[in-house]
Coordinates of C-alpha atoms in Angstrom, one line a residue:
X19 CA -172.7 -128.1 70.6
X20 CA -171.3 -131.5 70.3
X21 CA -172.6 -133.6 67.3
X22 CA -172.9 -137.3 67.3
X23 CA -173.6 -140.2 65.1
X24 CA -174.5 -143.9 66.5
X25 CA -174.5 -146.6 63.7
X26 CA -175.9 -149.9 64.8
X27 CA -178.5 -152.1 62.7
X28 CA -179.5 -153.4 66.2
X29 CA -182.0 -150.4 67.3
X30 CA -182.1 -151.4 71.3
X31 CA -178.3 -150.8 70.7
X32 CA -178.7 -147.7 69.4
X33 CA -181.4 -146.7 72.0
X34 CA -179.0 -147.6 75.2
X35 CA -176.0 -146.2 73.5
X36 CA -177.7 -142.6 72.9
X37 CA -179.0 -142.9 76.8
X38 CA -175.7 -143.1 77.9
X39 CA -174.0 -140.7 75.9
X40 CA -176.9 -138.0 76.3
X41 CA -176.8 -138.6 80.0
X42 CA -172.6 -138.6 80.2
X43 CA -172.7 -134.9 78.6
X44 CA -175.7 -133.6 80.3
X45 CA -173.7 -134.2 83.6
X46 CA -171.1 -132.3 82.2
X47 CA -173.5 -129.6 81.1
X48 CA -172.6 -130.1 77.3
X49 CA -175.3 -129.3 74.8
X50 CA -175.3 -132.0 72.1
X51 CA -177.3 -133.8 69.1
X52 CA -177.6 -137.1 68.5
X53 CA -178.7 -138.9 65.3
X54 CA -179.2 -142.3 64.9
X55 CA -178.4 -144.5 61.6
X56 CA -179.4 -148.2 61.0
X57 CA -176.3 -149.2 58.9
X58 CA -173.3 -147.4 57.4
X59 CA -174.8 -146.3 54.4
X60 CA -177.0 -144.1 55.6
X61 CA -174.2 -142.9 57.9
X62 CA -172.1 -141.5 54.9
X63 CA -174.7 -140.3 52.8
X64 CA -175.7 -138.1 55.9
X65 CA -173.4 -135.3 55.2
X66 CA -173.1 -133.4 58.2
X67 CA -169.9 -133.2 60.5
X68 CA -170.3 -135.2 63.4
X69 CA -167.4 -134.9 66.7
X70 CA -168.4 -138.5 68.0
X71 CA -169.0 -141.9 66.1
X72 CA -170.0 -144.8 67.9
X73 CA -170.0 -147.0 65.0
X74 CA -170.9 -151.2 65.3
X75 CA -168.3 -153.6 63.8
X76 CA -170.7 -156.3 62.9
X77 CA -173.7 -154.9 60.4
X78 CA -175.6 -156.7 57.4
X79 CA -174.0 -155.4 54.0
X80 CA -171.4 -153.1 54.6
X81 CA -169.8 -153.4 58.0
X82 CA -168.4 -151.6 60.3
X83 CA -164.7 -151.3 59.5
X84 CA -165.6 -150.8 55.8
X85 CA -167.5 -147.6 56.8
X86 CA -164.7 -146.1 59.3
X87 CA -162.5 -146.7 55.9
X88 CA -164.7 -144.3 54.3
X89 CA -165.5 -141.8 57.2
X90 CA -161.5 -141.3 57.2
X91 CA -161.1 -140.9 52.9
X92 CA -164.0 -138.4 53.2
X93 CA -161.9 -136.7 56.1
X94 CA -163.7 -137.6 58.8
X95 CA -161.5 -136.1 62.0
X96 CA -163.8 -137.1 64.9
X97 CA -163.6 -139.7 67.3
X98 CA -164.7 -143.0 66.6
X99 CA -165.6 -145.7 69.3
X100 CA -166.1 -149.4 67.9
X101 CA -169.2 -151.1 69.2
X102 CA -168.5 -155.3 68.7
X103 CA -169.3 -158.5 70.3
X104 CA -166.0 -159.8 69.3
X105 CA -162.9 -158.4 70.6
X106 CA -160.3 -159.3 68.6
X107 CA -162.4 -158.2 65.6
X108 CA -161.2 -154.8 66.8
X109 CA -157.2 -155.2 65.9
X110 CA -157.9 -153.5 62.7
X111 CA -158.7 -150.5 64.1
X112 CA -155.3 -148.9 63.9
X113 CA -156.2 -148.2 60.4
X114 CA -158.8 -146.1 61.1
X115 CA -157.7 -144.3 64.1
X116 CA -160.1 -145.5 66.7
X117 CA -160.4 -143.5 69.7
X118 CA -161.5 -146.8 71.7
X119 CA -164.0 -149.7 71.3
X120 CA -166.7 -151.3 73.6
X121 CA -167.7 -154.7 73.8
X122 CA -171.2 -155.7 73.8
X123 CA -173.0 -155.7 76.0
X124 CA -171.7 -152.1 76.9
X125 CA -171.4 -151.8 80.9
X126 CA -171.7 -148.6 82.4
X127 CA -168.2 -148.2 84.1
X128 CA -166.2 -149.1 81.2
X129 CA -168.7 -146.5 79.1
X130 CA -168.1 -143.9 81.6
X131 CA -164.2 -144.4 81.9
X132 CA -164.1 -143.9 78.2
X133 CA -166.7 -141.1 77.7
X134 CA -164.2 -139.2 80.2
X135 CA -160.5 -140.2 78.5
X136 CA -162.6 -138.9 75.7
X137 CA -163.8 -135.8 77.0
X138 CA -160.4 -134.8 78.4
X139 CA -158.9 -135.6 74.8
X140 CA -161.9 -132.9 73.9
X141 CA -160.9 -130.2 76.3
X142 CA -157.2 -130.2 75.4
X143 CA -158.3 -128.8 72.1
X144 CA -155.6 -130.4 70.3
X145 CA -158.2 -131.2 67.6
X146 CA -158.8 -127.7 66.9
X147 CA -161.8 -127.0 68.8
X148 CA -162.1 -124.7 71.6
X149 CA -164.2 -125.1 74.8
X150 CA -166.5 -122.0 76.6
X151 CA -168.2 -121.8 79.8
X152 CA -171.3 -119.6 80.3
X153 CA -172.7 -119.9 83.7
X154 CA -173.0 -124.1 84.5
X155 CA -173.2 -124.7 80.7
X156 CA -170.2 -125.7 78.5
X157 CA -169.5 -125.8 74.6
X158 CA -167.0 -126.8 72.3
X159 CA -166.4 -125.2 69.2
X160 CA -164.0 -126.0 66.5
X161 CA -162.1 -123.8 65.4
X162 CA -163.2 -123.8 61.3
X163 CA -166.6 -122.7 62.5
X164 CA -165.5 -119.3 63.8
X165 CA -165.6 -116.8 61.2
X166 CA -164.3 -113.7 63.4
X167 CA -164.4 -112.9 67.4
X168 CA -165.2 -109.5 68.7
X169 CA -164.7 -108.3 71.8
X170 CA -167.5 -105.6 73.5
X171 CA -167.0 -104.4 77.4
X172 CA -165.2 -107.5 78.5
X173 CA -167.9 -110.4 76.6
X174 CA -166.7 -112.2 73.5
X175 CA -169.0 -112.4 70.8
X176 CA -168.0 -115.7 68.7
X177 CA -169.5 -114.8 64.9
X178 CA -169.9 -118.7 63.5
X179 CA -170.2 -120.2 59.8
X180 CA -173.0 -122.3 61.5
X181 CA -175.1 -120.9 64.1
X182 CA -175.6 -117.4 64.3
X183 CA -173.2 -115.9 67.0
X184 CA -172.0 -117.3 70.6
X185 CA -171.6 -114.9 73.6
X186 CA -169.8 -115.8 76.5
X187 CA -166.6 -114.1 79.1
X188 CA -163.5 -114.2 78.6
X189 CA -160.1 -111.5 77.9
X190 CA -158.9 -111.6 74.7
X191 CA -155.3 -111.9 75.8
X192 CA -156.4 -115.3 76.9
X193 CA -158.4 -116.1 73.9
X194 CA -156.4 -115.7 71.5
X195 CA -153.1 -117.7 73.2
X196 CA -156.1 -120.7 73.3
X197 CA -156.6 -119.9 69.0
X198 CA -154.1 -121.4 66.2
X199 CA -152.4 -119.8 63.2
X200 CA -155.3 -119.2 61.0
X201 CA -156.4 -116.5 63.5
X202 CA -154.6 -112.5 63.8
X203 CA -155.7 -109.9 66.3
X204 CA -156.0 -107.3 63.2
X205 CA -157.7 -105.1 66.0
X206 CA -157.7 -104.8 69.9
X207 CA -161.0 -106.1 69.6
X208 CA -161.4 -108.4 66.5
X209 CA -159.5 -111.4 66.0
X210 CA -160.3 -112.6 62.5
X211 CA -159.9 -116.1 60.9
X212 CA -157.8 -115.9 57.5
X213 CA -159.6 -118.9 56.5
X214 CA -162.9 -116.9 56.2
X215 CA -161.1 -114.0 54.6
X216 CA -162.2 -112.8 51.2
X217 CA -160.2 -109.3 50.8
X218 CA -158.4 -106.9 52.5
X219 CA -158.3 -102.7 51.4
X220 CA -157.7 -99.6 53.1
X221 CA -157.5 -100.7 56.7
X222 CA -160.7 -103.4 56.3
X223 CA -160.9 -107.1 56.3
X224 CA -163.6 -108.2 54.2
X225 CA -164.9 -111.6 55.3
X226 CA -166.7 -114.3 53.3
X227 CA -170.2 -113.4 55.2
X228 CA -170.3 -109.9 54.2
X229 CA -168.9 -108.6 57.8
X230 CA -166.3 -105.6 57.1
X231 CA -163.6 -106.0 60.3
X232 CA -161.2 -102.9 60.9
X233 CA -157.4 -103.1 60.5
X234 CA -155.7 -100.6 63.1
X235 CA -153.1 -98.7 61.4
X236 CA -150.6 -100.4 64.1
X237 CA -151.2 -103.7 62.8
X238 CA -151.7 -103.4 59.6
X239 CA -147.9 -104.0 57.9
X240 CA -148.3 -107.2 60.2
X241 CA -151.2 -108.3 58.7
X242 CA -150.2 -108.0 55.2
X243 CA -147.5 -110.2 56.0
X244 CA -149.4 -112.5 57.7
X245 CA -151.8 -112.9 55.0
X246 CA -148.7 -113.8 52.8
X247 CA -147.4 -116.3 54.9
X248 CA -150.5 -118.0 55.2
X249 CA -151.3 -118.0 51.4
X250 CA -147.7 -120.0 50.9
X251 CA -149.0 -122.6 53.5
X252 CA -152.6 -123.0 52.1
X253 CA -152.4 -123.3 48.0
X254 CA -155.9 -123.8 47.6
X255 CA -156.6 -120.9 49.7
X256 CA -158.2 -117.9 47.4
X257 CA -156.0 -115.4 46.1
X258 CA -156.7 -111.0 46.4

């Protein structure tokens, strides 16, 4: 599911903006949630992860720029679309790493051509996230949110932080080439994420949620190595 935050003190703004954007993803038979914020502060004191910003320049007491500033210093890694009346007000937007802007008032081809530059930019997984397809439905999941993937007669089963687990078909020869570093096939049909990984003893991988994945006795030197490699890369990372 794609999450997404639309800041505009202006609430007929917010109301066309959310339309659009529901109606863009429904086409592409993406499941998402949309939440709504009258000015920035409420944005940041939200808390929860959101893919897609749609954030408006211009707003009474802190504006728009000021709280893409502090989306980015709280890590914010999404992509952020400037709403603005005023194009040139949009130059500093380099700073924050805008995906794009849109200039009130907000026609539908320009939305569209951007919602799909966007949506490509999404698929490509460059941002860590990667994309399924059950049946006519699609979903993009990053990456940080998959604890482990098992494999049962040919159907992935996605074990996530957030949501329960995710089912859908695919090899896992061809899921795992689509999966970064932070992810080793410890099993023919587990491939764990080290970032979830609390312990490993006698030929088990004990992850953060309790789960207890098996190590096959082929891939198990591997894995202690890999483990070690990836502790170097990640110093905050937890220690056995």
């Amino acid at each position: 599911m794609i999450r997404i935050a639309i800041c505009d003190d202006e609430t007929y703004m917010s109301d066309k903006i959310k339309n659009m954007v529901s109606g863009f993803f429904r086409r592409k038979n993406v499941e998402t949630e949309t939440v709504c914020f009258s000015d920035g502060m409420s944005l940041l004191k939200d808390g929860k992860e959101a893919d897609i910003v749609f954030l408006d320049i211009q707003m009474p007491g802190m504006d728009g720029m000021e709280t893409a500033r502090r989306l980015r210093r709280c890590r914010f890694k999404g992509y952020l679309i400037f709403i603005t009346v005023l194009q040139e007000l949009v130059f500093d937007s380099f700073e924050v790493q805008a995906y794009d802007y849109l200039v009130k008032p907000i026609g539908e081809k320009r939305f569209e051509r951007t919602m799909e530059r966007l949506f490509l930019s999404m698929q490509s997984m460059g941002d860590g996230n990667l994309l399924i397809r059950r049946g006519y439905e699609s979903s993009i999941i990053s990456f940080s949110d998959i604890v482990f993937c098992e494999i049962i007669d040919r159907k992935v089963y996605l074990h996530l932080k957030s949501s329960g687990v995710t089912d859908y078909y695919e090899r896992i020869e061809n899921l795992e080439k689509k999966l970064d570093q932070r992810f080793f096939r410890c099993h023919r049909s587990y491939l764990i994420n080290l970032q979830y990984l609390k312990s490993y003893k006698n030929m088990t991988a004990y992850m953060e949620n309790g789960e207890e994945i098996p190590v096959s006795r082929l891939r198990g030197r591997e894995f202690s190595e890999v483990i070690l490699q990836y502790m170097k890369g990640n110093k905050r990372w937890k220690s056995f």
